[in-house]
Tab-separated table of C-alpha atoms in Angstrom:
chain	number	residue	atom	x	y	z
F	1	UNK	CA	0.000	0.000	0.000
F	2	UNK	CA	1.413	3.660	-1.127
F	3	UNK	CA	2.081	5.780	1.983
F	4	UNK	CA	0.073	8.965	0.640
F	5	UNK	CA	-3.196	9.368	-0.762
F	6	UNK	CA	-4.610	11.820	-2.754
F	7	UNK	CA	-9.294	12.285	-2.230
F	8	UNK	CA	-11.093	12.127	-4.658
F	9	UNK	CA	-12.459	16.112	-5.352
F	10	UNK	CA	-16.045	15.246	-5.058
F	11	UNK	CA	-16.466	12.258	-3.059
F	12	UNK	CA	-13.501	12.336	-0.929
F	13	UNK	CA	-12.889	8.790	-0.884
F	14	UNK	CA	-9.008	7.815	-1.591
F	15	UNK	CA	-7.643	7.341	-4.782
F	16	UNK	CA	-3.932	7.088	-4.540
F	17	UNK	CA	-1.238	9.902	-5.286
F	18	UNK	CA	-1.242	11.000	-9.102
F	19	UNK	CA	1.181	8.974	-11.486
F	20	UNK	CA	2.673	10.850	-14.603
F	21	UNK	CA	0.670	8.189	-17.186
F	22	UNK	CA	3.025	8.259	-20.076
F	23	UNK	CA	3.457	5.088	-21.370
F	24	UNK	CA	7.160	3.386	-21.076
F	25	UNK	CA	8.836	2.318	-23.515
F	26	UNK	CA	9.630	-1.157	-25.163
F	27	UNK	CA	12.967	-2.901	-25.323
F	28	UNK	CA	14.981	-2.997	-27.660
F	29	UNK	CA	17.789	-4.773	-29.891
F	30	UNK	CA	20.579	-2.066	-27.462
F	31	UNK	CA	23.800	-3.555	-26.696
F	32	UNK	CA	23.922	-2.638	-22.871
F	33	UNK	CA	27.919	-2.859	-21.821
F	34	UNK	CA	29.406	-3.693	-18.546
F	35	UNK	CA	32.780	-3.751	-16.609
F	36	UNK	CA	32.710	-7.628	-17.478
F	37	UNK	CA	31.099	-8.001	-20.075
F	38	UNK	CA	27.480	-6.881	-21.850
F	39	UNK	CA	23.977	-7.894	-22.524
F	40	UNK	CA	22.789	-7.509	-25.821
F	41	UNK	CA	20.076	-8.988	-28.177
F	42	UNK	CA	19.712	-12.761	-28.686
F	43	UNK	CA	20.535	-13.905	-32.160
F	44	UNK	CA	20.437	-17.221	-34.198
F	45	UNK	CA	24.140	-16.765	-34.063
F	46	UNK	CA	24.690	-16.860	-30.285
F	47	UNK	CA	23.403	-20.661	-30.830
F	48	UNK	CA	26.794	-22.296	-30.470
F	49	UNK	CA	28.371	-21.045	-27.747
F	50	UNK	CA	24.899	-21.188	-25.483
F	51	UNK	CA	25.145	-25.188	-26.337
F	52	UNK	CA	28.019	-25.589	-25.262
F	53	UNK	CA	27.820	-23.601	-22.080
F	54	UNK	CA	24.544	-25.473	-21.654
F	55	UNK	CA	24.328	-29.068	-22.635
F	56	UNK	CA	24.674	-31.582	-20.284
F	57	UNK	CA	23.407	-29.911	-17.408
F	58	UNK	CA	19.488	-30.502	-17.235
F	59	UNK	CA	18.951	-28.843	-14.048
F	60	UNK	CA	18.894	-25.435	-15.650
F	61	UNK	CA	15.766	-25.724	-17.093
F	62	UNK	CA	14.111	-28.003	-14.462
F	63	UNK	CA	11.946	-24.899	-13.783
F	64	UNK	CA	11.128	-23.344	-16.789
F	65	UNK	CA	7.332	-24.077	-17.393
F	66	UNK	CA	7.219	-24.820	-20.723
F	67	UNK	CA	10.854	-25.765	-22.162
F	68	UNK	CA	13.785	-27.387	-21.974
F	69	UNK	CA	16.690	-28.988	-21.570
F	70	UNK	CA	16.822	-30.377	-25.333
F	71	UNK	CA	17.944	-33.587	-26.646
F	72	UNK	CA	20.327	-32.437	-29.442
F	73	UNK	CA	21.599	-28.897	-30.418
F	74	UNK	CA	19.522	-29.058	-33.193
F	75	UNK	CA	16.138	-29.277	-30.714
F	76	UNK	CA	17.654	-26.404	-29.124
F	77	UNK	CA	18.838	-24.246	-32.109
F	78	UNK	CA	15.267	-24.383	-33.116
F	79	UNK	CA	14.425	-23.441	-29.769
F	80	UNK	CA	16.600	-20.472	-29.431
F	81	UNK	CA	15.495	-19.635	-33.036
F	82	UNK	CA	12.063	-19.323	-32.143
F	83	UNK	CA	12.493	-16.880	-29.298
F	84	UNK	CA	14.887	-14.388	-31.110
F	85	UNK	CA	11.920	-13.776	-32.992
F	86	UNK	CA	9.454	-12.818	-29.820
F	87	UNK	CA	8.725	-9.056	-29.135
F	88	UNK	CA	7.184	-10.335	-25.753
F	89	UNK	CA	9.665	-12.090	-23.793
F	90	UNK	CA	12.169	-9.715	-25.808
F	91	UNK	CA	15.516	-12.334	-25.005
F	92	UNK	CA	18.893	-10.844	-24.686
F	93	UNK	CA	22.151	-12.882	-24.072
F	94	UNK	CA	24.998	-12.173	-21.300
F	95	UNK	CA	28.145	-12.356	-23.464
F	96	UNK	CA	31.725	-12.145	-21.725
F	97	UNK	CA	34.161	-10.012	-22.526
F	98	UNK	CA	35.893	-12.648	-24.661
F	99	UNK	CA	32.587	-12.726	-26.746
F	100	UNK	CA	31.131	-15.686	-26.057
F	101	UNK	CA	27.368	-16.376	-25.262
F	102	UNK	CA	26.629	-17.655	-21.750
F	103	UNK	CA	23.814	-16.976	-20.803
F	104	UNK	CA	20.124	-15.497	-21.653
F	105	UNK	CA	17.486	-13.650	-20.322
F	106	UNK	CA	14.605	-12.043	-20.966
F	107	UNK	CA	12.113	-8.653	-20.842
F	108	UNK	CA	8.704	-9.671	-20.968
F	109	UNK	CA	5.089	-9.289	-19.736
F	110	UNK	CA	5.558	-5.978	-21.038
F	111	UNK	CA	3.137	-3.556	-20.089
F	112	UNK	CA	4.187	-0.242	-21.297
F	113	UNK	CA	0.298	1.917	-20.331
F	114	UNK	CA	0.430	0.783	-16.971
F	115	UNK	CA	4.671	0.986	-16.913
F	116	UNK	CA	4.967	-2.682	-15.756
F	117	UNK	CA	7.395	-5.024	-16.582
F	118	UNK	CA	9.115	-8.119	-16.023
F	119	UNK	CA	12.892	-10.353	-16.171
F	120	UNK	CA	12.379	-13.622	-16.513
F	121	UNK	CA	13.179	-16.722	-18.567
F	122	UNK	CA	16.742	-16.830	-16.959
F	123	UNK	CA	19.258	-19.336	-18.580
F	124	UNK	CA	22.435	-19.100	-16.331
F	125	UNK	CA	24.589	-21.397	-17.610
F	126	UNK	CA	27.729	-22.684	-15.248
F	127	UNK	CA	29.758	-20.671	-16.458
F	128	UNK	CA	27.508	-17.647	-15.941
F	129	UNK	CA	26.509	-18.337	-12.433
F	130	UNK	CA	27.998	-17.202	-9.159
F	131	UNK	CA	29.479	-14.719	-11.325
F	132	UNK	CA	30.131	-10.890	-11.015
F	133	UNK	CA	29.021	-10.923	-14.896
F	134	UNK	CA	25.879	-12.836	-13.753
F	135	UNK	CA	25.360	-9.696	-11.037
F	136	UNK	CA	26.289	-7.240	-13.573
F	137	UNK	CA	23.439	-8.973	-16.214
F	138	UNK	CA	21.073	-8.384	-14.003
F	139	UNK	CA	21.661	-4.731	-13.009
F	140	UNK	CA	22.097	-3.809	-16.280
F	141	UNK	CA	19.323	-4.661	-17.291
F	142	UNK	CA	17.638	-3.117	-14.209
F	143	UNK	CA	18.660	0.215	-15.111
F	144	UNK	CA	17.957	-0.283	-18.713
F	145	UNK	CA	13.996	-1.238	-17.528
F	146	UNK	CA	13.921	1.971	-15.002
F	147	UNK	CA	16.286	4.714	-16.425
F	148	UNK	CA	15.997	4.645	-20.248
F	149	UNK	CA	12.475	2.704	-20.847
F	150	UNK	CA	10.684	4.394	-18.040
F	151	UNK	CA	9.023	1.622	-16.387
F	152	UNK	CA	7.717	2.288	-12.637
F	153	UNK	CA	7.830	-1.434	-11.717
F	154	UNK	CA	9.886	-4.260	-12.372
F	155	UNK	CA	8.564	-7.752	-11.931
F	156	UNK	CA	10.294	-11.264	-10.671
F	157	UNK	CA	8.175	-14.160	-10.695
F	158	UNK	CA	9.807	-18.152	-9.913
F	159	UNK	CA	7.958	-21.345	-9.216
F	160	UNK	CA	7.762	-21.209	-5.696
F	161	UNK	CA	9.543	-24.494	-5.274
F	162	UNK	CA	12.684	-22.818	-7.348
F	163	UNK	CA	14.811	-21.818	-3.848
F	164	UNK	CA	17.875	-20.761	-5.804
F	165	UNK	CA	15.511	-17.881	-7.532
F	166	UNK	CA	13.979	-16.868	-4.661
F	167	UNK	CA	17.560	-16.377	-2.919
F	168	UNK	CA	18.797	-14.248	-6.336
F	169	UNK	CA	15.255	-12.253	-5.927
F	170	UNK	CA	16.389	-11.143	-2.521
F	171	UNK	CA	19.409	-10.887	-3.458
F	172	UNK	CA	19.361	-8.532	-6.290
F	173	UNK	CA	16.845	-6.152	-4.123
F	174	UNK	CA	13.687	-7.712	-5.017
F	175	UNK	CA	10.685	-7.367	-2.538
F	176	UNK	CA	8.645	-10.896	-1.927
F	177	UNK	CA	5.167	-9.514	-2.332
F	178	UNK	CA	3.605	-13.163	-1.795
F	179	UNK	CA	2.555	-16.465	-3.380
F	180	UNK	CA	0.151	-17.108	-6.225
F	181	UNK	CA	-1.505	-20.517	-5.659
F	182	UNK	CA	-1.749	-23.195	-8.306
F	183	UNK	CA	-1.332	-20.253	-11.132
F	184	UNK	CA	0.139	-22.803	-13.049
F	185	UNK	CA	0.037	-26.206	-14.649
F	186	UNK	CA	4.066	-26.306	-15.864
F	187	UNK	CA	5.216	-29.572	-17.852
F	188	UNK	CA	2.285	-31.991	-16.203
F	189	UNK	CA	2.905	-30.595	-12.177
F	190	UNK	CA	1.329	-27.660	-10.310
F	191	UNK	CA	3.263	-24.541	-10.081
F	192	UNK	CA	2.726	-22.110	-7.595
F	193	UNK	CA	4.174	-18.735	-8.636
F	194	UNK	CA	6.371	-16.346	-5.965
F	195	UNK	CA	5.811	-12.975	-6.867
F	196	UNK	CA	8.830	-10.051	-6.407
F	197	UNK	CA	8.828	-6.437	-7.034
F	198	UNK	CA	11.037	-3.441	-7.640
F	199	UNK	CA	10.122	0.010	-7.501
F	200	UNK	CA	11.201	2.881	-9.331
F	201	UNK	CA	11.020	4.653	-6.035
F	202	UNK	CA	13.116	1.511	-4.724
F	203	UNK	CA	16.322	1.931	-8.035
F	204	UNK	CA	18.434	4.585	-6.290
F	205	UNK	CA	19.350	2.324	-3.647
F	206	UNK	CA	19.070	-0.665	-5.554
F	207	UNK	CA	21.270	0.970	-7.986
F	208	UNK	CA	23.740	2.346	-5.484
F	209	UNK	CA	24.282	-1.263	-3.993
F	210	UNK	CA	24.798	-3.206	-7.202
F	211	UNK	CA	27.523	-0.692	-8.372
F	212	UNK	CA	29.356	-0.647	-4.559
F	213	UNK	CA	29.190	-4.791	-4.940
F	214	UNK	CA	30.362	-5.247	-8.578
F	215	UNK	CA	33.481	-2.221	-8.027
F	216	UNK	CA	36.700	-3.915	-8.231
F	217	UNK	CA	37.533	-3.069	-4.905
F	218	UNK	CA	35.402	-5.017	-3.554
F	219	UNK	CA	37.282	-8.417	-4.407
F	220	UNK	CA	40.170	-8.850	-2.745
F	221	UNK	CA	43.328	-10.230	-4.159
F	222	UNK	CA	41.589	-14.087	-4.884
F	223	UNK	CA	38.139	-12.836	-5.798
F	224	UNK	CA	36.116	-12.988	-2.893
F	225	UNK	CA	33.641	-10.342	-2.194
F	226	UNK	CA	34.731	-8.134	1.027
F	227	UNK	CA	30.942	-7.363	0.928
F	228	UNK	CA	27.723	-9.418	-0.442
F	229	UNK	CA	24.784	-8.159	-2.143
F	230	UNK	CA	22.431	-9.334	0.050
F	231	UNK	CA	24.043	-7.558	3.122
F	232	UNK	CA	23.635	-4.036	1.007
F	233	UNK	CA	19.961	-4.935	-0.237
F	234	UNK	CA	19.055	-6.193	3.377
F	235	UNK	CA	16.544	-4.171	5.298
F	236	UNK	CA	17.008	-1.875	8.296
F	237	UNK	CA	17.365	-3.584	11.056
């Protein structure tokens, strides 16, 4: 619930504070770049090197609702084919800075009258995850969503069986806003859905933690973090 509350001028009941209504924009094929490495669109040609970063390892996609893992890089080429051609999830892929495709994820249920928007459709690859790339995906596209699109909220949904998503959730800054009950019927089981949120009003310190975490002076000498994410994101005590 917002704090302040404008009345309604002739019956005085509450109506919430007033909300500039321009719509947000959409994503975009943008290249977003990063101290280790960048984000930009997904193409056909990223097929190789995501294969490679992700056969063999099935649990990836053990939560996805709908897809995955795939039997042959052909299956998946196909796959990966389809989605570069979505406008809604619009799929990126997390490239290092050697060039080579690790990852993907994704901007979708895009809502650009109401501002509303969502990442999902993450495919962290092991060699993507526990990463400061994999931080540095994930607040760049952050930014992207609240500084140059305009959106006012910024979505994170996981089955809420998926305990490794609802740690990165928290993590990253999202709040846990509750769980949606048997929203789903995902590949023949019930999926409950955990919902997160991030608030425009929420990105400056959001922001400010992410770039204090992913500075270089933050690792020490073998590449352990003097300070964790979470710790920055936590709430007052």
């Amino acid at each position: 619930m917002t704090d302040t509350s404008e009345r309604h001028p002739f019956t005085g009941q509450p109506i919430g504070p007033p909300v500039d209504a321009t719509p947000a924009r959409r994503p975009g094929p943008v290249v977003l770049e990063g101290r280790y490495g960048r984000v930009e669109k997904l193409r056909p040609e990223h097929d190789a090197d995501l294969w490679n970063a992700v056969k063999g390892h099935d649990p990836i996609w053990t939560y996805m609702s709908a897809y995955g893992p795939f039997a042959n890089f052909a299956a998946f080429t196909e796959w990966l084919a389809g989605r570069t051609r979505l406008d809604d999830p619009y799929s990126y892929a997390v490239v290092e800075s050697s060039g080579r495709a690790v990852g993907i994820a994704t901007l979708m249920e895009i809502r650009p009258a109401m501002r509303v928007i969502e990442v999902g459709h993450i495919v962290y690859s092991p060699a993507l995850q526990r990463t400061r790339l994999g931080t540095e995906a994930q607040y760049l596209l952050a930014r992207y969503a609240f500084e140059t699109l305009g959106y006012r909220r910024y979505e994170w949904k996981c089955n809420a069986l998926n305990a490794p998503s609802r740690r990165a959730a928290l993590r990253y800054g999202f709040v846990y806003e509750g769980t949606l009950r048997q929203r789903m019927i995902a590949k023949g089981h019930n999926r409950d859905d955990a919902y997160y949120a991030m608030l425009d009003s929420e990105w400056p310190a959001r922001k400010a933690a992410f770039e204090r975490w992913l500075a270089p002076e933050n690792f020490d000498a073998d590449g352990k973090q003097r300070v964790s994410l979470s710790e920055l994101n936590a709430p007052p005590a």
